[in-house]
Each structure stands twice: as structure tokens, then as C-alpha cells.
Coordinates of C-alpha atoms and ligand atoms in Angstrom, one line a residue:
M1 CA 191.4 -63.5 20.4
C2 CA 192.3 -65.9 23.2
G3 CA 192.2 -65.2 27.0
I4 CA 195.2 -66.1 29.4
I5 CA 194.7 -66.1 33.5
G6 CA 197.4 -66.8 35.9
I7 CA 196.9 -66.8 39.5
V8 CA 199.7 -67.7 42.4
G9 CA 197.0 -67.9 45.3
T10 CA 196.2 -68.8 48.5
R11 CA 192.9 -70.2 47.9
P12 CA 191.6 -73.5 45.5
V13 CA 192.8 -71.9 42.2
A14 CA 190.4 -74.0 40.2
E15 CA 187.3 -71.8 40.3
R16 CA 188.8 -68.7 40.4
L17 CA 190.3 -69.7 37.0
I18 CA 186.8 -70.2 36.0
D19 CA 185.4 -66.8 37.1
S20 CA 188.5 -65.1 35.2
L21 CA 187.8 -67.1 32.3
K22 CA 184.2 -66.3 32.2
R23 CA 184.9 -62.8 31.7
L24 CA 187.3 -63.4 29.0
E25 CA 184.6 -64.9 26.9
Y26 CA 183.7 -61.6 25.1
R27 CA 186.9 -62.2 23.3
G28 CA 185.4 -65.1 21.6
Y29 CA 186.5 -68.9 21.6
D30 CA 186.1 -72.6 20.4
S31 CA 187.4 -74.3 23.8
A32 CA 189.1 -73.9 27.2
G33 CA 191.4 -75.6 29.9
V34 CA 192.9 -75.0 33.2
A35 CA 196.1 -76.4 35.1
S36 CA 198.0 -76.0 38.3
V37 CA 200.6 -77.3 40.6
E38 CA 200.4 -78.7 43.9
A39 CA 202.8 -81.0 45.9
G40 CA 205.1 -81.6 43.3
R41 CA 202.2 -82.2 40.3
L42 CA 201.2 -80.6 37.7
E43 CA 197.5 -81.7 36.3
R44 CA 195.5 -80.4 33.7
R45 CA 192.1 -79.9 32.6
R46 CA 190.6 -79.4 29.2
A47 CA 187.2 -79.1 26.9
A48 CA 186.1 -78.7 23.4
G49 CA 183.2 -75.8 23.7
K50 CA 182.0 -73.4 26.1
I51 CA 183.4 -72.9 29.7
R52 CA 180.4 -74.8 30.9
A53 CA 181.7 -77.9 29.3
L54 CA 184.9 -77.3 31.2
E55 CA 182.9 -77.0 34.4
E56 CA 181.4 -80.3 33.9
V57 CA 185.1 -81.6 33.5
L58 CA 186.1 -80.3 36.5
R59 CA 183.0 -81.4 38.7
E60 CA 184.0 -84.8 37.9
Q61 CA 188.2 -84.4 37.6
P62 CA 188.5 -81.6 40.5
L63 CA 191.8 -79.5 40.2
G64 CA 193.8 -78.9 43.3
G65 CA 196.4 -76.4 44.2
T66 CA 196.4 -72.7 44.5
T67 CA 198.6 -71.7 41.6
G68 CA 197.4 -72.3 38.4
I69 CA 196.9 -70.7 34.3
G70 CA 193.6 -70.8 32.4
H71 CA 192.9 -70.2 28.5
T72 CA 189.9 -69.7 26.2
R73 CA 191.2 -70.8 22.7
W74 CA 190.2 -69.0 19.5
A75 CA 191.9 -71.7 17.1
T76 CA 194.3 -70.7 15.0
H77 CA 196.8 -73.8 14.2
G78 CA 194.6 -76.6 14.5
G79 CA 191.0 -77.1 14.9
P80 CA 188.8 -76.6 18.1
S81 CA 189.1 -79.5 20.1
E82 CA 190.4 -80.8 23.6
R83 CA 193.4 -82.0 22.3
N84 CA 194.4 -78.5 21.0
A85 CA 192.8 -76.6 23.6
H86 CA 195.6 -75.1 25.8
P87 CA 197.1 -75.4 28.7
H88 CA 200.0 -77.5 26.8
I89 CA 201.9 -79.6 28.4
A90 CA 205.4 -80.9 27.8
G91 CA 207.4 -82.6 30.7
R92 CA 207.4 -80.1 33.8
V93 CA 206.4 -77.5 32.1
A94 CA 202.6 -76.0 31.0
V95 CA 201.6 -73.0 28.5
V96 CA 199.2 -71.4 27.6
H97 CA 199.2 -68.7 24.3
N98 CA 197.7 -66.2 23.0
G99 CA 199.2 -65.1 19.1
I100 CA 200.8 -66.5 16.5
I101 CA 204.3 -68.4 16.5
E102 CA 205.0 -68.1 12.7
N103 CA 208.4 -70.6 12.9
F104 CA 206.6 -73.0 14.7
A105 CA 206.8 -75.5 12.0
E106 CA 211.1 -75.3 11.9
L107 CA 210.9 -75.4 16.0
K108 CA 208.8 -78.5 15.8
R109 CA 211.0 -80.3 13.2
E110 CA 213.8 -79.6 15.2
L111 CA 212.5 -80.6 18.7
A112 CA 211.1 -83.4 17.1
D113 CA 214.5 -84.6 16.3
A114 CA 215.5 -84.1 19.5
G115 CA 212.8 -86.8 20.6
H116 CA 210.3 -83.8 21.9
V117 CA 207.0 -86.0 21.1
F118 CA 203.9 -83.6 20.6
E119 CA 200.5 -84.2 21.0
S120 CA 198.9 -81.6 19.3
D121 CA 198.5 -79.6 16.0
T122 CA 198.9 -76.6 17.7
D123 CA 201.8 -73.8 17.3
S124 CA 201.5 -73.2 21.3
E125 CA 202.8 -76.3 22.1
V126 CA 206.2 -75.6 20.8
I127 CA 206.5 -73.0 23.5
A128 CA 205.8 -76.0 26.4
H129 CA 208.6 -78.1 24.8
L130 CA 211.6 -75.2 24.5
I131 CA 211.1 -74.1 27.7
D132 CA 211.2 -77.6 29.2
A133 CA 214.3 -78.3 26.6
E134 CA 216.2 -75.2 28.6
L135 CA 215.0 -76.9 32.0
N136 CA 216.5 -79.8 31.4
A137 CA 219.9 -78.1 30.3
G138 CA 219.7 -76.8 33.6
L139 CA 218.6 -73.3 33.3
E140 CA 216.7 -71.5 35.9
P141 CA 212.8 -71.0 35.5
V142 CA 213.1 -67.5 34.2
A143 CA 216.5 -67.8 32.5
A144 CA 214.7 -71.2 30.4
L145 CA 211.4 -68.5 29.5
K146 CA 213.9 -66.0 28.0
A147 CA 216.1 -68.5 25.9
A148 CA 212.7 -69.9 24.7
L149 CA 211.3 -66.4 23.8
D150 CA 214.3 -65.9 22.0
R151 CA 213.7 -68.5 19.5
L152 CA 210.3 -67.5 18.8
E153 CA 209.0 -65.5 15.8
G154 CA 205.7 -63.7 15.3
A155 CA 203.2 -62.7 18.1
Y156 CA 202.3 -63.9 21.6
A157 CA 201.1 -63.7 25.1
I158 CA 201.7 -66.3 27.4
G159 CA 201.5 -67.9 30.8
V160 CA 203.6 -70.4 32.2
L161 CA 203.5 -72.7 35.1
I162 CA 206.4 -75.3 36.4
R163 CA 205.7 -78.5 38.0
G164 CA 207.7 -78.1 41.2
E165 CA 207.6 -74.7 41.4
D166 CA 203.9 -74.1 43.5
E167 CA 204.4 -70.4 44.0
L168 CA 205.7 -69.4 40.2
V169 CA 203.6 -68.2 37.5
M170 CA 205.5 -66.3 34.4
G171 CA 204.1 -64.6 31.8
A172 CA 205.4 -62.9 28.4
R173 CA 203.6 -60.5 26.1
R174 CA 205.2 -59.5 21.9
G175 CA 202.1 -58.0 20.3
S176 CA 199.6 -59.3 22.4
P177 CA 198.6 -57.8 25.5
L178 CA 199.2 -58.9 29.1
V179 CA 199.2 -57.5 32.4
V180 CA 199.9 -58.2 36.1
G181 CA 197.5 -58.4 38.7
Y182 CA 198.6 -57.0 42.0
G183 CA 196.9 -58.3 45.4
Q184 CA 196.6 -59.2 49.0
G185 CA 199.3 -61.9 49.3
E186 CA 199.1 -63.2 45.9
M187 CA 199.5 -62.1 42.3
F188 CA 198.1 -62.9 39.0
I189 CA 198.9 -62.2 35.5
G190 CA 195.7 -61.8 32.6
S191 CA 195.1 -60.5 28.9
D192 CA 193.7 -57.6 30.1
A193 CA 192.1 -56.1 33.5
L194 CA 189.0 -58.0 32.9
A195 CA 191.0 -60.9 33.1
V196 CA 192.1 -60.0 36.8
G197 CA 189.0 -58.1 37.7
P198 CA 187.3 -60.7 40.3
F199 CA 190.9 -60.5 42.6
T200 CA 192.5 -57.1 42.3
N201 CA 192.2 -53.3 40.5
R202 CA 195.7 -53.0 40.7
I203 CA 197.2 -53.4 37.4
A204 CA 200.7 -53.4 35.7
Y205 CA 200.4 -53.1 31.8
L206 CA 203.8 -55.1 30.6
D207 CA 205.2 -53.3 27.5
E208 CA 206.2 -54.9 24.2
G209 CA 209.1 -57.7 24.7
D210 CA 208.3 -57.9 28.5
Y211 CA 208.1 -61.2 30.4
V212 CA 207.7 -61.7 34.2
A213 CA 207.5 -64.0 37.1
I214 CA 205.2 -63.6 40.1
D215 CA 205.3 -65.1 43.3
H216 CA 202.8 -64.8 46.1
D217 CA 204.1 -61.1 47.0
K218 CA 206.1 -59.8 43.9
A219 CA 206.2 -59.1 40.2
L220 CA 209.8 -59.4 38.7
I221 CA 209.6 -57.9 35.4
F222 CA 212.3 -58.2 32.7
D223 CA 212.5 -56.1 29.5
A224 CA 213.1 -57.4 26.0
A225 CA 217.1 -57.4 26.7
G226 CA 216.7 -58.8 29.9
A227 CA 217.2 -56.3 32.2
P228 CA 215.0 -56.0 35.1
A229 CA 212.0 -53.2 34.4
S230 CA 209.3 -51.8 36.4
R231 CA 205.7 -50.8 34.8
P232 CA 203.5 -48.6 36.7
V233 CA 200.7 -49.7 38.7
R234 CA 197.2 -48.3 37.8
V235 CA 193.9 -48.5 39.8
V236 CA 191.5 -49.9 36.8
A237 CA 187.8 -50.4 37.5
A238 CA 187.5 -54.0 36.6
S239 CA 183.5 -52.7 35.1
A240 CA 185.2 -50.2 32.6
A241 CA 188.1 -52.8 31.8
L242 CA 186.8 -53.8 28.5
V243 CA 186.5 -50.1 27.4
E244 CA 189.2 -49.1 29.3
K245 CA 192.4 -47.3 27.9
G246 CA 194.8 -49.0 30.1
N247 CA 198.0 -46.9 29.8
Y248 CA 197.1 -45.0 27.4
R249 CA 195.9 -41.4 27.4
H250 CA 193.3 -42.1 24.4
F251 CA 191.2 -44.8 23.1
M252 CA 192.6 -44.1 19.7
E253 CA 196.1 -45.0 20.7
K254 CA 195.2 -47.7 22.7
E255 CA 193.4 -49.1 19.8
I256 CA 196.4 -48.1 17.2
H257 CA 198.4 -50.5 19.4
E258 CA 196.0 -53.0 19.5
Q259 CA 196.4 -53.6 16.0
P260 CA 199.0 -56.3 15.8
D261 CA 196.6 -58.7 18.3
S262 CA 193.7 -57.6 16.2
C263 CA 194.9 -58.2 12.9
Q264 CA 195.9 -61.7 14.2
H265 CA 192.7 -62.3 15.8
T266 CA 190.8 -61.4 12.1
L267 CA 193.4 -62.9 10.2
S268 CA 193.0 -66.5 12.4
A269 CA 189.3 -66.8 11.2
Y270 CA 190.5 -66.3 7.6
V271 CA 193.5 -68.4 7.4
D272 CA 194.5 -72.1 7.8
P273 CA 198.1 -71.9 8.9
I274 CA 198.5 -75.8 8.9
E275 CA 197.5 -76.5 5.4
R276 CA 198.6 -72.5 4.3
R277 CA 195.5 -71.8 2.5
A278 CA 192.8 -68.9 2.7
A279 CA 189.9 -70.2 4.3
P280 CA 187.1 -67.5 4.9
P281 CA 184.1 -68.2 6.8
H282 CA 181.0 -68.9 4.7
G283 CA 183.0 -70.5 1.5
F284 CA 182.0 -67.8 -1.0
D285 CA 182.7 -68.8 -4.5
F286 CA 184.2 -66.1 -6.4
A287 CA 184.5 -67.9 -9.5
G288 CA 180.9 -67.5 -10.0
I289 CA 181.0 -63.7 -10.3
E290 CA 182.3 -61.3 -12.8
R291 CA 182.4 -58.4 -11.0
L292 CA 182.7 -57.1 -7.5
Q293 CA 180.7 -53.7 -6.5
I294 CA 182.4 -52.1 -3.0
V295 CA 180.4 -49.5 -1.0
A296 CA 181.5 -47.6 2.1
C297 CA 182.5 -44.5 3.4
G298 CA 185.2 -42.6 4.7
T299 CA 188.3 -44.6 5.7
A300 CA 186.3 -47.8 4.8
S301 CA 186.0 -46.9 1.6
Y302 CA 189.6 -46.6 1.5
A303 CA 189.7 -50.1 3.1
G304 CA 188.0 -51.1 -0.3
L305 CA 189.9 -49.0 -2.6
I306 CA 193.0 -51.3 -1.3
G307 CA 190.6 -54.4 -1.8
K308 CA 190.5 -53.2 -5.4
Y309 CA 193.9 -52.9 -5.8
L310 CA 194.6 -57.0 -4.3
F311 CA 191.6 -58.3 -6.0
E312 CA 192.6 -57.1 -9.7
R313 CA 196.1 -58.2 -9.2
L314 CA 195.7 -61.4 -7.7
A315 CA 192.4 -62.4 -8.8
D316 CA 192.0 -60.9 -12.1
L317 CA 188.4 -59.6 -10.9
P318 CA 187.2 -56.5 -12.0
V319 CA 186.3 -54.2 -8.8
D320 CA 184.4 -50.9 -8.8
V321 CA 184.6 -49.0 -5.3
E322 CA 182.6 -46.3 -4.8
V323 CA 181.6 -44.2 -1.8
A324 CA 178.1 -45.1 -0.7
S325 CA 176.2 -41.7 -0.8
E326 CA 177.2 -41.0 -4.3
F327 CA 176.4 -44.7 -5.7
R328 CA 172.8 -44.9 -4.8
Y329 CA 171.8 -41.7 -5.9
R330 CA 173.4 -41.9 -9.6
D331 CA 171.3 -44.7 -11.1
P332 CA 174.5 -47.5 -11.3
A333 CA 174.3 -49.6 -14.4
L334 CA 174.7 -52.8 -12.7
R335 CA 174.7 -56.0 -14.4
A336 CA 174.0 -59.7 -12.9
G337 CA 176.7 -61.7 -11.9
T338 CA 178.2 -58.7 -9.9
L339 CA 178.8 -59.3 -6.3
A340 CA 177.6 -56.0 -3.8
L341 CA 180.2 -56.0 -0.7
A342 CA 179.7 -53.6 2.1
I343 CA 182.3 -52.7 4.2
S344 CA 181.7 -50.6 7.5
Q345 CA 183.1 -50.7 11.3
S346 CA 179.5 -50.3 12.6
G347 CA 177.7 -51.7 10.2
E348 CA 175.2 -49.1 10.7
T349 CA 176.2 -46.1 8.5
A350 CA 173.2 -44.9 7.0
D351 CA 174.4 -44.3 3.1
T352 CA 176.4 -47.6 3.1
L353 CA 172.8 -49.4 4.1
A354 CA 171.3 -47.7 1.7
A355 CA 173.5 -48.8 -0.8
L356 CA 173.1 -52.1 0.1
R357 CA 169.8 -52.2 0.1
W358 CA 169.5 -50.5 -3.2
C359 CA 171.4 -53.1 -4.6
K360 CA 169.3 -55.9 -2.9
T361 CA 166.3 -54.5 -4.6
H362 CA 168.0 -54.5 -7.9
G363 CA 168.7 -58.4 -7.6
L364 CA 172.2 -58.9 -6.4
T365 CA 173.7 -60.8 -3.8
T366 CA 174.9 -58.9 -1.0
A367 CA 178.1 -59.2 1.5
A368 CA 179.8 -57.1 4.2
V369 CA 182.9 -57.1 6.0
V370 CA 181.5 -55.9 9.6
N371 CA 183.1 -55.8 13.0
A372 CA 179.6 -55.0 14.8
H373 CA 178.2 -58.6 14.6
E374 CA 174.8 -58.0 15.4
S375 CA 175.0 -54.7 13.4
T376 CA 171.8 -54.4 10.7
M377 CA 174.2 -54.6 8.0
A378 CA 175.5 -58.1 9.3
R379 CA 171.8 -59.3 9.8
E380 CA 170.7 -58.4 6.3
V381 CA 173.4 -59.6 4.0
D382 CA 173.7 -62.9 2.2
V383 CA 177.4 -63.3 3.1
L384 CA 179.0 -61.8 6.2
W385 CA 182.7 -61.3 6.7
P386 CA 183.3 -60.2 9.8
T387 CA 186.9 -58.6 11.2
H388 CA 187.4 -59.4 15.0
A389 CA 188.6 -55.9 16.2
G390 CA 187.0 -55.9 19.2
P391 CA 185.1 -52.6 20.2
E392 CA 186.6 -49.6 18.7
I393 CA 185.6 -46.5 20.7
G394 CA 187.9 -44.0 19.2
V395 CA 185.8 -41.9 16.5
A396 CA 188.8 -41.9 14.0
S397 CA 189.1 -45.8 12.9
T398 CA 192.3 -47.3 13.2
K399 CA 192.2 -51.3 14.2
A400 CA 189.1 -51.6 12.1
F401 CA 190.4 -50.2 9.3
T402 CA 193.4 -52.6 9.6
A403 CA 191.2 -55.6 10.1
Q404 CA 189.1 -54.7 6.9
V405 CA 192.2 -54.5 4.9
S406 CA 193.2 -57.6 6.7
V407 CA 190.0 -59.5 5.3
L408 CA 190.1 -58.3 1.9
A409 CA 193.7 -59.6 1.3
A410 CA 192.8 -63.0 3.0
L411 CA 189.8 -63.2 0.4
A412 CA 191.6 -61.6 -2.6
V413 CA 193.9 -64.7 -2.2
A414 CA 191.2 -66.9 -1.8
A415 CA 189.5 -65.6 -5.1
A416 CA 192.8 -65.8 -6.8
R417 CA 192.9 -69.3 -6.2
Q418 CA 189.8 -70.3 -7.0
R419 CA 189.5 -68.4 -10.0
G420 CA 192.7 -70.4 -10.8
R421 CA 195.0 -67.3 -11.0
I422 CA 197.3 -68.9 -8.5
D423 CA 198.6 -72.3 -7.3
A424 CA 198.8 -73.9 -3.8
A425 CA 202.6 -73.2 -3.6
E426 CA 201.5 -69.5 -4.5
E427 CA 198.4 -69.6 -2.0
A428 CA 200.7 -70.8 0.7
R429 CA 203.2 -68.4 -0.2
L430 CA 200.5 -65.9 0.1
V431 CA 199.0 -66.7 3.6
G432 CA 202.5 -67.3 5.0
V433 CA 202.9 -63.6 3.8
L434 CA 199.6 -62.7 5.8
L435 CA 200.7 -64.7 8.8
E436 CA 203.6 -62.2 8.9
A437 CA 201.4 -59.1 9.2
P438 CA 200.8 -59.0 13.2
R439 CA 204.6 -59.3 13.7
L440 CA 205.6 -56.6 11.3
L441 CA 202.4 -54.5 12.2
A442 CA 204.2 -54.2 16.2
E443 CA 207.4 -53.6 14.2
A444 CA 206.1 -50.7 12.6
L445 CA 204.7 -49.2 15.7
S446 CA 207.9 -49.4 17.7
A447 CA 208.8 -46.1 14.8
E448 CA 206.9 -44.1 17.5
E449 CA 209.9 -42.1 18.4
A450 CA 211.0 -41.5 15.2
I451 CA 207.4 -40.2 14.4
Q452 CA 206.6 -38.2 17.0
A453 CA 210.2 -36.2 16.1
L454 CA 208.2 -34.9 13.0
V455 CA 205.1 -33.7 14.8
Q456 CA 206.1 -29.9 15.5
D457 CA 207.0 -30.0 11.6
V458 CA 203.4 -31.1 10.2
A459 CA 201.3 -29.3 13.5
K460 CA 202.3 -26.1 12.5
A461 CA 201.5 -26.2 9.0
R462 CA 198.3 -24.9 7.4
D463 CA 198.0 -27.3 4.4
V464 CA 199.6 -31.1 4.1
L465 CA 199.6 -33.5 1.1
Y466 CA 199.9 -37.1 1.3
L467 CA 201.1 -39.0 -1.7
G468 CA 201.4 -42.7 -2.7
R469 CA 201.2 -45.3 -5.8
G470 CA 199.6 -48.5 -6.2
A471 CA 197.8 -49.9 -2.8
M472 CA 199.8 -46.5 -1.2
Y473 CA 197.4 -44.1 -2.9
P474 CA 194.4 -45.3 -1.0
L475 CA 196.8 -45.0 2.3
A476 CA 197.2 -41.4 1.4
L477 CA 193.8 -40.9 1.3
E478 CA 193.6 -42.5 4.5
G479 CA 196.4 -41.0 5.8
A480 CA 195.1 -37.3 4.7
L481 CA 191.3 -38.3 6.6
K482 CA 193.0 -39.4 9.6
L483 CA 195.2 -36.2 10.0
K484 CA 192.3 -33.7 9.4
E485 CA 189.5 -35.4 11.0
I486 CA 191.5 -35.2 14.6
S487 CA 193.8 -32.4 14.1
Y488 CA 191.6 -30.3 11.9
I489 CA 194.6 -29.1 9.4
H490 CA 193.7 -29.5 5.8
A491 CA 195.0 -32.5 4.5
E492 CA 194.7 -34.3 0.8
G493 CA 195.8 -37.6 -0.1
Y494 CA 196.9 -37.5 -4.2
A495 CA 198.2 -40.7 -6.2
A496 CA 201.9 -39.5 -6.9
G497 CA 201.7 -39.4 -10.6
E498 CA 199.1 -36.9 -10.3
L499 CA 201.2 -34.1 -8.3
K500 CA 202.6 -32.6 -11.2
H501 CA 198.5 -32.3 -12.7
G502 CA 197.9 -29.6 -10.4
P503 CA 198.5 -30.0 -6.7
I504 CA 202.4 -29.1 -6.9
A505 CA 201.0 -25.4 -7.4
L506 CA 200.2 -26.1 -3.3
V507 CA 204.2 -27.1 -2.5
D508 CA 206.0 -24.2 -0.9
E509 CA 208.3 -24.4 2.3
Q510 CA 205.2 -24.2 4.5
T511 CA 203.7 -27.3 3.1
P512 CA 204.8 -30.9 4.5
V513 CA 204.6 -33.4 1.7
I514 CA 204.0 -37.2 3.4
I515 CA 205.3 -39.8 0.6
I516 CA 204.1 -43.3 1.1
A517 CA 206.5 -45.0 -0.6
P518 CA 208.4 -49.1 0.2
S519 CA 210.9 -49.8 -2.1
D520 CA 208.8 -51.2 -4.5
A521 CA 208.4 -51.2 -8.2
A522 CA 206.9 -47.5 -8.1
F523 CA 209.6 -46.4 -6.1
E524 CA 211.9 -44.6 -8.5
K525 CA 209.0 -42.9 -10.0
T526 CA 208.1 -41.7 -6.7
A527 CA 211.2 -40.7 -5.9
S528 CA 211.4 -37.9 -8.9
N529 CA 208.2 -36.8 -7.6
M530 CA 209.7 -36.0 -4.2
S531 CA 212.7 -34.5 -6.0
E532 CA 210.3 -32.2 -7.4
V533 CA 209.1 -31.1 -4.3
I534 CA 212.0 -31.0 -3.1
A535 CA 212.9 -28.3 -5.8
R536 CA 210.4 -26.2 -4.8
G537 CA 211.1 -25.8 -1.1
G538 CA 208.9 -28.4 -0.2
R539 CA 209.6 -30.3 2.6
V540 CA 209.2 -34.0 2.2
I541 CA 208.6 -36.5 4.7
L542 CA 209.1 -40.3 3.5
I543 CA 207.4 -43.3 5.1
T544 CA 209.5 -46.2 3.7
D545 CA 211.2 -49.1 4.4
P546 CA 215.1 -49.9 5.3
A547 CA 215.7 -50.1 1.2
G548 CA 213.9 -47.0 0.4
A549 CA 215.7 -45.2 3.2
A550 CA 218.9 -45.9 1.7
H551 CA 217.7 -43.8 -1.5
A552 CA 215.9 -41.1 0.3
P553 CA 216.4 -38.0 -1.7
E554 CA 218.9 -35.1 0.3
G555 CA 216.7 -33.0 2.6
S556 CA 213.8 -35.7 3.5
R557 CA 212.7 -36.6 6.4
V558 CA 212.2 -40.3 6.7
I559 CA 210.1 -42.8 8.7
T560 CA 211.0 -46.3 8.5
A561 CA 208.5 -49.3 8.3
P562 CA 209.9 -53.0 8.4
A563 CA 210.2 -54.2 4.9
C564 CA 207.6 -56.6 3.9
D565 CA 205.5 -58.1 0.6
E566 CA 203.5 -55.6 -0.9
L567 CA 200.6 -57.8 -0.5
I568 CA 200.6 -56.7 3.6
A569 CA 202.4 -53.5 3.0
P570 CA 198.8 -51.5 3.1
L571 CA 198.4 -53.0 6.8
V572 CA 202.3 -52.4 8.0
F573 CA 202.3 -48.9 6.2
A574 CA 198.9 -48.1 7.9
A575 CA 200.8 -47.7 11.2
P576 CA 203.0 -45.0 10.7
I577 CA 200.3 -42.4 9.2
Q578 CA 198.2 -43.4 11.9
L579 CA 200.8 -42.3 14.8
L580 CA 201.3 -39.6 12.9
A581 CA 197.9 -38.1 12.5
Y582 CA 197.6 -39.1 16.3
H583 CA 200.6 -37.4 17.6
V584 CA 199.8 -34.5 15.7
A585 CA 196.2 -33.8 17.2
V586 CA 198.2 -34.3 20.6
Q587 CA 200.4 -31.6 19.9
K588 CA 197.4 -29.2 19.0
G589 CA 195.5 -30.0 22.2
A590 CA 192.6 -31.7 20.0
D591 CA 189.8 -34.1 21.3
V592 CA 191.3 -37.0 19.6
D593 CA 188.7 -39.6 20.7
Q594 CA 185.4 -37.4 19.8
P595 CA 186.4 -35.0 17.6
R596 CA 184.2 -32.0 16.4
N597 CA 181.7 -32.4 14.5
L598 CA 182.0 -36.2 14.2
A599 CA 180.4 -39.3 15.4
K600 CA 181.3 -42.9 15.3
S601 CA 178.8 -43.9 13.4
V602 CA 176.5 -42.0 10.8
T603 CA 173.1 -43.4 10.9
V604 CA 171.7 -40.6 9.3
E605 CA 171.9 -40.2 5.4
Ligands
AGP701 C1 187.3 -43.2 10.2 O1 188.2 -42.7 10.5 C2 185.7 -42.0 10.0 N1 185.6 -42.0 11.5 C3 184.9 -42.1 9.2 O2 185.1 -42.1 7.9 C4 184.3 -43.7 8.6 O3 185.0 -44.4 8.7 C5 183.2 -44.0 8.2 O4 182.2 -43.1 9.2 C6 182.2 -45.3 7.8 O5 181.9 -45.7 9.0 P1 181.6 -47.5 9.1 O6 182.7 -47.9 8.8 O7 180.8 -47.7 10.3 O8 180.4 -47.7 8.5

């Protein structure tokens, strides 16, 4: 994730920007830059590499002013270089950006046709040109920002400086976090409480779609519709900022809502948005293997099951998925040409580690999809595919799960290309689909109120069934696990087609049946399962997209997620099942972040 800081201050701004950027290094980056305004001038300093390279530039060419913005960049569009480092400048406007602008190519063409000259390969630069064009059209700064934001598709957090406005910094967020810091006669914006921690511990968290203008004394906040808004100011101990809950009641809630950002950050390490191709780290060649053996536990094993559907359908690569605790003790008949792939948030789960080591001793090449990049698994495998979800504190895995699925989806596209199953055009299309996932995840999360309306119904149940077909079947297993592990309600996930082979005996008026069914090829078959349930007095909660909702059977309750390509449906539809489990657990007064009997990492067999 990129890091953002903005300051309207009373002291020299350069070293303060650097101080803040150093606190954002944990987010990972490959270049950095700052800009400031002073006496009608807008100046910028940038450097590839670490912040000390930028400090060297500032020693040689000091930056004046008390108002400025800064950025640490994790390269998405365009390689890590000074030219692509933020801030980006167009005319009077300097911008720093965290996120992915999905429609940047068409915006760039439109602006270039209008005479704008671009200097970088990034998507972010179009934001500066859009705002500058609106200023030139006569709009005031805040109106120019809003007009530009209305043109953007994708996830973003941004900071903006305007030449001649020496006491103004503007910001906006959609899908990536941004906070406002309240100082004494000075104001701040930043990616999180840590970014503004050196200057203040009074923080307001912007909501989805908010944009803001700060000067020395105040923040003018506007909501997505452009109406003035106020956000509560909280006191946050900067030291705890990295693992603090922000505006959320639980880490799990915060981590559910971080998923557009963590998904985007993970995907940016696995796809090249300019060339529109899958570009996983390590460059493993899937054409050189005959089979993939996935070993994992719990939620990670359900991510692996989703991977099976994706690898087999896209890459024609046979995949076995097995819970690690069973795999190792049954003397599996493995063959050469099999890649052993562990999936783990912690990288320390004893069952998974033991299974991985078993594969290694039997001569297999080993790989791991891991969130803890220095963990035992990460250090022992031949091939490391990291997720970039950031620290996951809640015991119930959420953002790590969608990050795992993001990696597996990108790897499946890369494997399909390497194994000659798709051409460059189809690869480009699928990469475009992956790049939509952060925005669609954010949209899926906006169904939270509709989900809360169903909570009573589920919270009083003794048993709950989750049903799904295709890649929605592993998601049904994950939804059941989420519910049972944090609300202690017995829940089971089934392949929807299995209902009539036994589980339908459980269906009565007391049993909510949660059916995860986008309007895909399997929808019609699942619709008949829904009718079977309703005919027996069962209570159906259908999680679907708008087209599916239009065909929801009489008597079913519907949660609508955005329509999306089947490649990313497991990502987008993870949001409602996580939110449902979370709000039921809150309703039941459960200890959401530390459920009874559970540990975040099970380091014993
Ligand atoms: C997920 O919500 C659970 N907390 C649990 O199933 C977890 O996924 C499992 O223990 C595996 O942990 P790992 O990903 O750290 O290996």
C-alpha cells in the first residue's frame, strides 16, 4: 500500500513530511517524494529507492514552505523510478495517490487529445491533469477536486496541493483509507493515524467517498454526494496506530473494511496493469508441472479449494486440495512433477508446516502463499508468493482470505497463459477483471445495512446451512466457518446440489439457509434448491447480484452484491458472508476478535 501525508503547518514542512513517511515504511514502497507550496511556487523532490535517497536529494536541493504533501509509492502502474514517483504535477496541481484508477487509460487519452502532456507511466498522474483542467475551466479548488473525482473509477486515497494556495491541502478517499489530523493551528491528512502521529493524536477517519479541504484551523469535509459532513474526532495513541481499530469496534470489522485496499495492494504485486498481463513474483513456470497439491487448514484451505476451481478451469492444471492435518498422516501417493503449495496467513500453522516438510522430504518443489513474509513457511519454501494484507489481528481470517484468493486468481491466469490455454487478449481481459476487484469489493461492503437487517433472523437460529455451487461452494464452507467460529452457532456449508442427498432433512422453519448464488450458469439449478427449501418452510437468505435478485423466489430474503466476472466472484461475495457472521456475533455479544477456544495461529498439531 502506498503512504500519504499532507500538512498545512506553521513550521518548515520538508523534514516533517520525511518524519511521517518514515512511519509509513511498514506499508512497503519502492520510491518516495514530497512537494510544497510557498509564495506562489509549487516545488517537488522525488527519489527512487528508500527514503534516505529522498533525504539526500533534499540536502542538495532544500524544499521551502510550511504546507506540503508526501508519498511512499508501491509501484502498480509503471515501474519504480523517479519519473513514476509521486507527487505528480500537472500545471498548478500536485497529487499523491494510493490505489488503482481503473479507467486511467481512457482519461489519459482524452486529456492528451486536449493537449495535456504526460511525463510518467502512472495512472495517478491523470488525477493531477483532471484537477488542473477543472481549475483552468474556472472552478474553485474544492469544486475542481469534486469534478475530477466524479470522473474516476477504481479505488483511491489522494492528497492535493495547488500552486498559489499556500494554506490549502485537499484529500479524498474511496476504497483506500485517509484520516484528518487536528493540530494546534495546523492540520493534516494521512493514510492512517501513524502517518499523522508525529504531529497530533486527534484523528477523524474519512468515510467512503468523502473528500476534504484543510487549512490552518479547520477541515471542510464533504460526503460522496458533495454535502458537508462531519466525522467524529478521536484521540488515538500514535504508538498503537499500526494495530489500532480506528473507527471500528473490532479488529475484525476494521479488517473486513480494509479488504479493497489489501486486495489492491496484493494484486498490484501480481499483475502488470500497463501491459495487462499476470506477472507474479518469482516467475515460476506452471507449464513445467503436471499437478498442484495444496495443503492448508481452515479458512486457508477454503481459499485453496477456490484455487482448485480457478486453476483447473483456466489452466487445465489438475489440483488436489487437502487439509494439512489429514494429508501428512495418510501416506499420500505423490508423483514427481507435483508442486506442493501451502496456503497460510501466519506461515506458522503446525499442521501445514508439517505437511509442507513432508512434501519436501519426498522430493517435491514447495511453494507457499503466506501473509507473514518472515515466517517459517516463507523461509523454508522454494517459491514464495506473499499476500500483502498487512497485519491481521482478528482471529477470524478475513482480509488474509481475500488476499489469498487474489494471489491464486492471478497465479491461475499466469498458469493459463504459460500452459497455452489463453492468448494475450484473454489474459489482458482477465487482468482487467482482477483490477476491478478492489472497487467491487468496496461496493459489496456497502450492503452492510441490508445485512444488519437480517441479523436477528440468524442470531436466534440453532443451526444454519450455507449452500453454493462451483467456486461458491468453498465460499459456503468459509461462510459457515466464519459464523460458527465467532458466534458459536452451529453452521455447515454444503455443495447446493448435495442438499437433497441428506441435509434437506435439517430444513424447517428454524433453520436459515444461506445460499450464495451469483447469476451465473449454475443459478437456475440453485434456484430450484431454493424452492425445495422454501417448500419445506425453510428460510432462504439469498446472496446474489442484481440479475439474480430479480429472479429470487417468493419468500426469500436477498442480499445483493455487485455483478462481477466469475473469476472474482469469490472475492466480491466474501464480503457479505463475512459481514453477516460479524454482525450476528456482535448481536450475540460474542468476543469477536478473540473467540473462545481459538488462537490466531495454531502452532501445535
Ligand atoms: C480462520 O478464520 C480461522 N481462524 C482458522 O481456520 C485459520 O484459517 C487456520 O487456523 C489457518 O491459519 P493460517 O492461515 O495462519 O495457516
